[in-house]
mmCIF file of C-alpha atoms in Angstrom:
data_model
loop_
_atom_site.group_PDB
_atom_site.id
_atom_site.type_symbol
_atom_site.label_atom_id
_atom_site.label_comp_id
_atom_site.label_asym_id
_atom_site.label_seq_id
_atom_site.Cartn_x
_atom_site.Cartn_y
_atom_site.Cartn_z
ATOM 1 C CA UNK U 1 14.495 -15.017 3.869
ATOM 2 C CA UNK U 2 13.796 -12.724 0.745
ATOM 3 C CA UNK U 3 16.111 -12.210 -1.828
ATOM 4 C CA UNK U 4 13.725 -9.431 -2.922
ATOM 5 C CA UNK U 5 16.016 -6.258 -4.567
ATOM 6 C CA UNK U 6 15.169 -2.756 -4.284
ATOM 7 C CA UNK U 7 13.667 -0.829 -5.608
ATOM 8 C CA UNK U 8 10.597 -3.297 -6.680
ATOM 9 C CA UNK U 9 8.082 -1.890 -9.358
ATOM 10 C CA UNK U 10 4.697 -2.371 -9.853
ATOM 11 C CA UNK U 11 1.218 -1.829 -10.880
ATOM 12 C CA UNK U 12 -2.642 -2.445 -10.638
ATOM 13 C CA UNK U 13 -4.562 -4.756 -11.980
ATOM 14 C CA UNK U 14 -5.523 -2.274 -15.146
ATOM 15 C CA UNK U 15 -1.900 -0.699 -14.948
ATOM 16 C CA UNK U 16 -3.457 2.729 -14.913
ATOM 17 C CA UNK U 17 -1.886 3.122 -11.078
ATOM 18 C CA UNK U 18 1.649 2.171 -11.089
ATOM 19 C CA UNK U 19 4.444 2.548 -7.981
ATOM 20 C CA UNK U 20 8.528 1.798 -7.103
ATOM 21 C CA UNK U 21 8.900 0.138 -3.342
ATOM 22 C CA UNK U 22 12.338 1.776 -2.692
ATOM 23 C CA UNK U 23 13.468 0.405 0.224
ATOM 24 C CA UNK U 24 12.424 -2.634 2.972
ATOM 25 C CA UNK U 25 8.959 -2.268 4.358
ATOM 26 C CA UNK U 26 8.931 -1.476 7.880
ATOM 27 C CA UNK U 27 6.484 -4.117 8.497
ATOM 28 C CA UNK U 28 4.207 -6.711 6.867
ATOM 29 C CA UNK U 29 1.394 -7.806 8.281
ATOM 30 C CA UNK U 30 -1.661 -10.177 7.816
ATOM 31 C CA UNK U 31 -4.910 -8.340 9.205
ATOM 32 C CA UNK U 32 -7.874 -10.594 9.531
ATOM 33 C CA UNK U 33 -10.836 -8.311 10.442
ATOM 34 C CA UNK U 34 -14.246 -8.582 8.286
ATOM 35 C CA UNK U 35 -13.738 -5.078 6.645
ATOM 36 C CA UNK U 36 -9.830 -6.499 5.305
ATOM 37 C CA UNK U 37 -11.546 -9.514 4.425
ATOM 38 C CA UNK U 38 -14.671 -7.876 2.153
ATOM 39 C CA UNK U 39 -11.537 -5.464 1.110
ATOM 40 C CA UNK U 40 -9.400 -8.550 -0.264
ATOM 41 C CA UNK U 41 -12.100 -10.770 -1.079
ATOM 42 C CA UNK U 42 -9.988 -13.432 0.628
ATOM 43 C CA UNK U 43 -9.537 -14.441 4.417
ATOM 44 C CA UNK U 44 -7.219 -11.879 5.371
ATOM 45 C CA UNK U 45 -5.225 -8.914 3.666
ATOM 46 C CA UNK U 46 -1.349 -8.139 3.297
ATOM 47 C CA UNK U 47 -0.335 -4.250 4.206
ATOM 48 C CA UNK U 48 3.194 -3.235 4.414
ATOM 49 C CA UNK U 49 4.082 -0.609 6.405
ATOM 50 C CA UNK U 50 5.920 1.732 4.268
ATOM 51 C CA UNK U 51 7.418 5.289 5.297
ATOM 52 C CA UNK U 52 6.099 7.823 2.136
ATOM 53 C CA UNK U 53 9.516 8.586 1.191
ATOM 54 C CA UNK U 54 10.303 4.805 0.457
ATOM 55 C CA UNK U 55 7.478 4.243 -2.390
ATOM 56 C CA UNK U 56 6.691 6.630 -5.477
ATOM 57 C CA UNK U 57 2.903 6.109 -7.076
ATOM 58 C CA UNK U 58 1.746 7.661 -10.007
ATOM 59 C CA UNK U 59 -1.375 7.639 -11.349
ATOM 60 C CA UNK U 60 -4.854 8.994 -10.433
ATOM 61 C CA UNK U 61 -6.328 7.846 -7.527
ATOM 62 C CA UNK U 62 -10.021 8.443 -5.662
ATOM 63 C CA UNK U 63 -10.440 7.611 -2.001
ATOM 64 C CA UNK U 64 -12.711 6.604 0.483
ATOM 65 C CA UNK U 65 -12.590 6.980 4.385
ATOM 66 C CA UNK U 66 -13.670 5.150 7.287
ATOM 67 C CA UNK U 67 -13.459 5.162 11.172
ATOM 68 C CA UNK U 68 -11.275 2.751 12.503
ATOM 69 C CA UNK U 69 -12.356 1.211 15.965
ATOM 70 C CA UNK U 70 -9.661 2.901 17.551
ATOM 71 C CA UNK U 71 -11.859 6.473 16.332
ATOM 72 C CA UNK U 72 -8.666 7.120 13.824
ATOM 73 C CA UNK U 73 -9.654 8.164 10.130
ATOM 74 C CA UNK U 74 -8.648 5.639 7.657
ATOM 75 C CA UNK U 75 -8.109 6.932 4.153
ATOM 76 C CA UNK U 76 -8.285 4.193 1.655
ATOM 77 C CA UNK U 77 -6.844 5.105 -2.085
ATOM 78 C CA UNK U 78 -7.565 3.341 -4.930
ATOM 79 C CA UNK U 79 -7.663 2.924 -8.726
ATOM 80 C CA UNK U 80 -10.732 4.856 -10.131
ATOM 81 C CA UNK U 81 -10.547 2.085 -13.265
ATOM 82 C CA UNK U 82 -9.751 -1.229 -11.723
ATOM 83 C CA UNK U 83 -10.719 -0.449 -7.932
ATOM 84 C CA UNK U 84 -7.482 -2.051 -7.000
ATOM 85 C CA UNK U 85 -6.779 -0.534 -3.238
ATOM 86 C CA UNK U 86 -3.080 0.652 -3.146
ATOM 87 C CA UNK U 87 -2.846 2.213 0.322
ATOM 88 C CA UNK U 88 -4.514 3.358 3.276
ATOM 89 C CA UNK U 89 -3.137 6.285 5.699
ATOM 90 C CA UNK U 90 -4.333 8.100 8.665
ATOM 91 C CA UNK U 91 -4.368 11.822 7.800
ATOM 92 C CA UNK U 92 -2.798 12.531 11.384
ATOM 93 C CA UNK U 93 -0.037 10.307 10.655
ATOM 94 C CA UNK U 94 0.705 10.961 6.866
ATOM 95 C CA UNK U 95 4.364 10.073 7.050
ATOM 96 C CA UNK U 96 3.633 6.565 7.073
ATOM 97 C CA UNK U 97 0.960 4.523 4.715
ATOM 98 C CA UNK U 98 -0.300 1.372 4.524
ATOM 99 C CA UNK U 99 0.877 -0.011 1.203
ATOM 100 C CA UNK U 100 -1.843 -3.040 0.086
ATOM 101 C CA UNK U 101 1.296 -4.439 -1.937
ATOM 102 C CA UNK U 102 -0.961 -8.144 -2.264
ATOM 103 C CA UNK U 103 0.197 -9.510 -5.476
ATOM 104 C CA UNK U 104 0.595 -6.426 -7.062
ATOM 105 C CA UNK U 105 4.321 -5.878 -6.958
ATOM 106 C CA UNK U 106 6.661 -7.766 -9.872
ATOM 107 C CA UNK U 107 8.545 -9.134 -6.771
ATOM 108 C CA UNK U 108 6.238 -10.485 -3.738
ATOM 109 C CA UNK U 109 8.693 -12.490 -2.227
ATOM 110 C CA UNK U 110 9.411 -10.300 0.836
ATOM 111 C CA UNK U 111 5.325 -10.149 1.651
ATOM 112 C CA UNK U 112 5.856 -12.509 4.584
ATOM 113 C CA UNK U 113 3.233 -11.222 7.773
ATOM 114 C CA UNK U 114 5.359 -11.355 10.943
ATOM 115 C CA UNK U 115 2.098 -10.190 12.710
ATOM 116 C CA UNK U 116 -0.930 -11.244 12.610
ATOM 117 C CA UNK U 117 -3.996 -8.711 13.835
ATOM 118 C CA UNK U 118 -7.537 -9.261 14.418
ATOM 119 C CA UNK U 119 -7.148 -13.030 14.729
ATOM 120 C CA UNK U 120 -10.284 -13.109 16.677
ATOM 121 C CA UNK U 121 -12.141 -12.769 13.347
ATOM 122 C CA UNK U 122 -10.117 -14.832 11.265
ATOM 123 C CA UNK U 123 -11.594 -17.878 9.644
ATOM 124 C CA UNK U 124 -11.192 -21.320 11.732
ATOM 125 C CA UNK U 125 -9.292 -22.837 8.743
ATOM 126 C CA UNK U 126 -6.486 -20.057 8.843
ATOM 127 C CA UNK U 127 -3.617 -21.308 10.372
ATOM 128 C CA UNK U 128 -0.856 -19.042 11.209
ATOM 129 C CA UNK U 129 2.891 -20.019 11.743
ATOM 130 C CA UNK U 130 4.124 -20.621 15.204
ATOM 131 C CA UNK U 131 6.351 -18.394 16.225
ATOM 132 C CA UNK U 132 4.822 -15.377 14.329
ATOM 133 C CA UNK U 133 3.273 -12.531 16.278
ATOM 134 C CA UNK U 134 -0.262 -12.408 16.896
ATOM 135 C CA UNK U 135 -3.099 -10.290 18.294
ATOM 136 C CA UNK U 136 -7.153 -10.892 19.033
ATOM 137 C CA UNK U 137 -7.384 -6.823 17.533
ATOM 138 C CA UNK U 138 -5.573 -4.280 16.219
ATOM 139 C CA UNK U 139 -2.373 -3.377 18.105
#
């Protein structure tokens, strides 16, 4: 159980980007798909499902986009000076982002996935907790 307190500051990796987590995230999980992994550099990346009045970020950002399997546009924002990504959204569904919090937030203790996505591309020496919600794609 976290013991995390809100709100929860942090910053990029330059510190040129920085952001307040006000509240709970509405979900964490772990996604496991090739593009996540490149993204991450790593076997999977964290996103928190945050609600945009529940996180502040300042700084300038630049963006790229991309079409998701499911044909919605994902619009990735990032630091122009480090490249750090600090959240993706779908334009049709701004009220809600996808915060890459990774290990940029002082406190990462409440960064625990309780679902797992695109576990068909994971890599064999992942193993994920029983008991913890899983899917072969994206929900």
């Amino acid at each position: 159980m976290s013991t995390t307190s809100y709100p929860v500051k942090g910053q990029c990796q330059c510190g040129s980007v920085s952001f307040v987590l006000k509240a709970v995230p509405k979900m964490v999980i772990a996604c496991h798909c090739k593009k996540c992994q490149k993204l991450s550099t790593s076997a999977f990346s964290i996103t928190c499902i945050v609600p945009t009045e529940n996180i502040e970020i300042q700084g300038e950002l630049k963006e790229t986009r991309r079409v998701a399997d499911s044909g919605n546009v994902n619009l990735g924002k990032f630091c122009p000076n480090c490249g750090n990504r600090i959240y993706q959204v779908n334009p049709a569904a701004p009220e809600m982002i996808k915060f890459k919090a990774g290990g940029c937030l002082d406190d990462t203790s409440m960064l625990v996935p309780t679902t797992h996505v695109w576990t068909s591309e994971k890599q064999s020496w992942v193993v994920i907790p029983d008991g913890v919600q899983q899917f072969e794609k994206q929900r």
